[in-house]
Short mmCIF file of C-alpha atoms in Angstrom, two decimals:
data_model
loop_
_atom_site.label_atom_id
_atom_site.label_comp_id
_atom_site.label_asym_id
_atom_site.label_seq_id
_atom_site.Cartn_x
_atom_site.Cartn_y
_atom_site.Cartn_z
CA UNK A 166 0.00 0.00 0.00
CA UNK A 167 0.89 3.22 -0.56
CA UNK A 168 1.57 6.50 2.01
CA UNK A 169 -1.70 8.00 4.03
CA UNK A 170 -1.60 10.73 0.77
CA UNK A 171 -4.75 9.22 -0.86
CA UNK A 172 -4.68 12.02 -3.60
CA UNK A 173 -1.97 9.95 -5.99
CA UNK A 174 -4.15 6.97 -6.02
CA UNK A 175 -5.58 5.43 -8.76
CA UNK A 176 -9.18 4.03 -9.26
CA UNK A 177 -10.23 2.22 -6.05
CA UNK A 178 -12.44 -0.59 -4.20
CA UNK A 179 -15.54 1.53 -4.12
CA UNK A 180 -15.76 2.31 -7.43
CA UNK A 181 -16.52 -1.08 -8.44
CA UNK A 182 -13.76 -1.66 -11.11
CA UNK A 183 -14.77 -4.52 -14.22
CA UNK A 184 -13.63 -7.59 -13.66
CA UNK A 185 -11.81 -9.26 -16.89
CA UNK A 186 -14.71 -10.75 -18.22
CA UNK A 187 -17.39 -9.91 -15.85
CA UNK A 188 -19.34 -7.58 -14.27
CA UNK A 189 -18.12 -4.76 -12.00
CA UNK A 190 -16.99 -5.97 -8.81
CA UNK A 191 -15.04 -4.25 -6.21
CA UNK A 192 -11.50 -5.74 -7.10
CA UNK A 193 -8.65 -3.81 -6.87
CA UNK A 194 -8.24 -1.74 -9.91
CA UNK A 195 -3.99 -2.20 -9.95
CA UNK A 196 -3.30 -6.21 -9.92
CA UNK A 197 -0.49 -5.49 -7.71
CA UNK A 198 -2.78 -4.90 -4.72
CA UNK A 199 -3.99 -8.47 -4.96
CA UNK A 200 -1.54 -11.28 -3.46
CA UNK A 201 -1.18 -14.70 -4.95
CA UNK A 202 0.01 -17.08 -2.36
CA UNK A 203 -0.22 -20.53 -2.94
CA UNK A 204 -3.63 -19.95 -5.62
CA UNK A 205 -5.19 -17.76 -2.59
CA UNK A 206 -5.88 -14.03 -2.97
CA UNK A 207 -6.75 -10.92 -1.05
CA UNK A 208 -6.76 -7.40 -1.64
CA UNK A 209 -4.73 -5.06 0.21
CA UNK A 210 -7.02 -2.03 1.31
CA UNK A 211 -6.59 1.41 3.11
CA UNK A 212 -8.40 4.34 3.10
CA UNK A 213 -7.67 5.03 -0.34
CA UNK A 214 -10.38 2.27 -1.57
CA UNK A 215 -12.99 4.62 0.10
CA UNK A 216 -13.04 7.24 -2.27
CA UNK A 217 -15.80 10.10 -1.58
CA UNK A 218 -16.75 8.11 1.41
CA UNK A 219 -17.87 4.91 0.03
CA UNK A 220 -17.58 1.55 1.93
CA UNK A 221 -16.37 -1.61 0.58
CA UNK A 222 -18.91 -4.08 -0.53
CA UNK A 223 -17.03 -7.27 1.64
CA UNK A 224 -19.83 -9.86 0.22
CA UNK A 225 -19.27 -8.88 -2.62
CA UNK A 226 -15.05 -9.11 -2.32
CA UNK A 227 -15.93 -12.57 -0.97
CA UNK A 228 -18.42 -13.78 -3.84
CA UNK A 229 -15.31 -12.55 -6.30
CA UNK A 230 -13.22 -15.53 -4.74
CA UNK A 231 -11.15 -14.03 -2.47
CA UNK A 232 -10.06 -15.70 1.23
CA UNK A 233 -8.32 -12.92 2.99
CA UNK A 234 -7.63 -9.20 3.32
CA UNK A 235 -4.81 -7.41 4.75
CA UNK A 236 -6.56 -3.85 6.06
CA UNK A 237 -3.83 -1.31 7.09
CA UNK A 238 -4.33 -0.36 10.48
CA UNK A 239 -1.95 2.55 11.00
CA UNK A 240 1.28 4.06 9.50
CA UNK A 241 4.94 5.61 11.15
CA UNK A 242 5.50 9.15 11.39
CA UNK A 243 7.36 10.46 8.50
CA UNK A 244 10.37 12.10 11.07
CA UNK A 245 10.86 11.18 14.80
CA UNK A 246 8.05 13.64 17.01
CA UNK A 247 5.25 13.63 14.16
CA UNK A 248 2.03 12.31 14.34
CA UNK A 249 1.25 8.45 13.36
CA UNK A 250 -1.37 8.07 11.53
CA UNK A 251 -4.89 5.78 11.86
CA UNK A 252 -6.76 4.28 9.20
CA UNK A 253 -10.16 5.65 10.05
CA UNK A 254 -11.84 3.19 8.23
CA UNK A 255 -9.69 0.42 9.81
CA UNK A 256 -12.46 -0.96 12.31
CA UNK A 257 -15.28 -1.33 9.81
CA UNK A 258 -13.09 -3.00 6.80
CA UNK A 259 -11.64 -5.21 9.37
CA UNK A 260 -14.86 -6.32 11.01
CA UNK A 261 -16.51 -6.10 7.43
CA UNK A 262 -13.72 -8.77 5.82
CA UNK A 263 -14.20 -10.94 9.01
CA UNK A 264 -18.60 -11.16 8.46
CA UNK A 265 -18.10 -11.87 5.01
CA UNK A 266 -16.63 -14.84 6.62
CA UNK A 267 -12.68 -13.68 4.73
CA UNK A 268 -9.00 -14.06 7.06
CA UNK A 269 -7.56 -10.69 7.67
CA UNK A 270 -4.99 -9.30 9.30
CA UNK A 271 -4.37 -5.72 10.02
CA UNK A 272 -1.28 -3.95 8.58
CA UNK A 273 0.94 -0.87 9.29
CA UNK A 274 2.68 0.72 6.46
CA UNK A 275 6.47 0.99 8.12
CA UNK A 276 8.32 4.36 8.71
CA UNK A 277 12.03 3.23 9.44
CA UNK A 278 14.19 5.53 10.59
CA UNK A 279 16.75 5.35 13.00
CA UNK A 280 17.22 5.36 16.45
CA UNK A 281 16.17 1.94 16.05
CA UNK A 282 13.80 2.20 19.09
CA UNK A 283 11.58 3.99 16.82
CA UNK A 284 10.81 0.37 15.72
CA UNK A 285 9.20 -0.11 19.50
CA UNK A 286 7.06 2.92 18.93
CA UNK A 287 5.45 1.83 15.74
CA UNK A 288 4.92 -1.76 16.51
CA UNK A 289 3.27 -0.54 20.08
CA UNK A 290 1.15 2.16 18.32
CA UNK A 291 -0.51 -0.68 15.76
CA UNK A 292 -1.06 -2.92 18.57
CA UNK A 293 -2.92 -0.60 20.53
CA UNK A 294 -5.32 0.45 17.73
CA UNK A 295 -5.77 -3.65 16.64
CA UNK A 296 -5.24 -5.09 19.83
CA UNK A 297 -3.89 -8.53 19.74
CA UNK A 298 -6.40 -10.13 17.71
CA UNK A 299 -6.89 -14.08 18.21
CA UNK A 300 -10.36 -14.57 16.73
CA UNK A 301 -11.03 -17.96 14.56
CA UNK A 302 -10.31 -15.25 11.07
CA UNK A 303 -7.53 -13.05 12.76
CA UNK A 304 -4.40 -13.69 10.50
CA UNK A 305 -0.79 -12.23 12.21
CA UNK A 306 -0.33 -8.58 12.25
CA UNK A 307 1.75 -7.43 9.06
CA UNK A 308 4.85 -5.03 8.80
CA UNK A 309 4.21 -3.45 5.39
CA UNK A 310 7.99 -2.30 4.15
CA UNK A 311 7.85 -0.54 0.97
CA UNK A 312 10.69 1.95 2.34
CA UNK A 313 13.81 2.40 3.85
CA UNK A 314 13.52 5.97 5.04
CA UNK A 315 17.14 6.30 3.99
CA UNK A 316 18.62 3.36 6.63
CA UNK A 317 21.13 1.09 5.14
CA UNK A 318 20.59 -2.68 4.86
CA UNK A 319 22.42 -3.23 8.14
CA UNK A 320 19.88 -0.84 9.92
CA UNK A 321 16.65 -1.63 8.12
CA UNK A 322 17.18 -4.89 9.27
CA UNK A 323 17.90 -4.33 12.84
CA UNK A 324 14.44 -2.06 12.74
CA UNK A 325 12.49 -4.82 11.22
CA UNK A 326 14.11 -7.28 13.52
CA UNK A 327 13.25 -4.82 16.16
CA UNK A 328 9.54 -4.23 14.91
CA UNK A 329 9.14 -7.70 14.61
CA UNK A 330 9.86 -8.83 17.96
CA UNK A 331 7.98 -6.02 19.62
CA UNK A 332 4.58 -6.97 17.69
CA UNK A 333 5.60 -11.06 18.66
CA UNK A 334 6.14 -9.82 22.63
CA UNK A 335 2.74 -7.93 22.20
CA UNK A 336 0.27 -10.57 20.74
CA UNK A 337 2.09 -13.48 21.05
CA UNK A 338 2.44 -14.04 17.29
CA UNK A 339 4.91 -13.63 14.67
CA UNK A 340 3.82 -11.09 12.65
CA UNK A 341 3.98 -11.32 8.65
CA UNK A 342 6.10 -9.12 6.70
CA UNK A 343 4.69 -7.83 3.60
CA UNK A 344 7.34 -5.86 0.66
#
């Protein structure tokens, strides 16, 4: 997924993109927010699949085929001090993927940047807006890393490692990481 910015998004969820072949459904208009894992797929959503305010049809995501969705949850502050920021539609596609009886885990789009303990913050911020979530559809949290925030590999890893182990400590589970 992409930065909270929503304005350099592309068609989304809500706007009930054609399907090859079919009918509109909500699929994700950009193939590359749908993951293939082992013939399984689920679209990756945030607030920019609500555009002008409308919600996600989750039957309808279901009836399409898909078996999970990874929701983001929250996002890093871009610089040490700044605000993190909330999906505020986070609660209802969550709860919304889970009654239309899909797996879905909750994501936060990482910020790295050193000091490392920066890591801590972020993984304690998207636990305490998801909670530790052990319900029958709950899937691991996810560490979305699309970024470096300029941290070399030897850094980056120790964040992720750091991240990773903090969200473990938290809920008890390994989270997934996402790229």
């Amino acid at each position: 997924d992409a930065p909270a910015d929503p304005s350099a998004e592309g068609p989304a969820w809500g706007e009930g993109t054609p399907s090859a072949g079919g009918p509109a459904v909500n699929e994700p208009s950009d193939s590359s927010a749908s993951a293939a894992v082992g013939g399984l797929t689920g679209p990756d959503v945030s607030s920019w699949q609500h555009p002008n305010g409308v919600a996600i049809n989750w039957p309808q995501v279901a009836a399409a085929g898909h078996s999970y969705a990874f929701v983001k949850a929250t996002e890093g502050p871009s610089a040490p001090g700044r605000a993190f920021y909330e999906n505020p539609w986070y609660d209802q596609d969550f709860n919304g993927a889970g009654a239309a009886g899909l797996y879905r885990a909750p994501y936060h789009f990482a910020r790295p940047m050193l000091p490392i303990s920066t890591a801590l913050e972020q993984a304690r911020f998207m636990v305490a807006v998801t909670g530790p979530l052990n319900a029958p559809l709950d899937l691991p949290h996810v560490l979305d890393i699309e970024v470096t925030g300029g941290l070399g590999p030897a850094d980056l890893t120790d964040w992720t490692v750091t991240f990773v182990q903090e969200v473990e400590r938290l809920t008890g589970r390994r989270p997934i990481i996402y790229t």
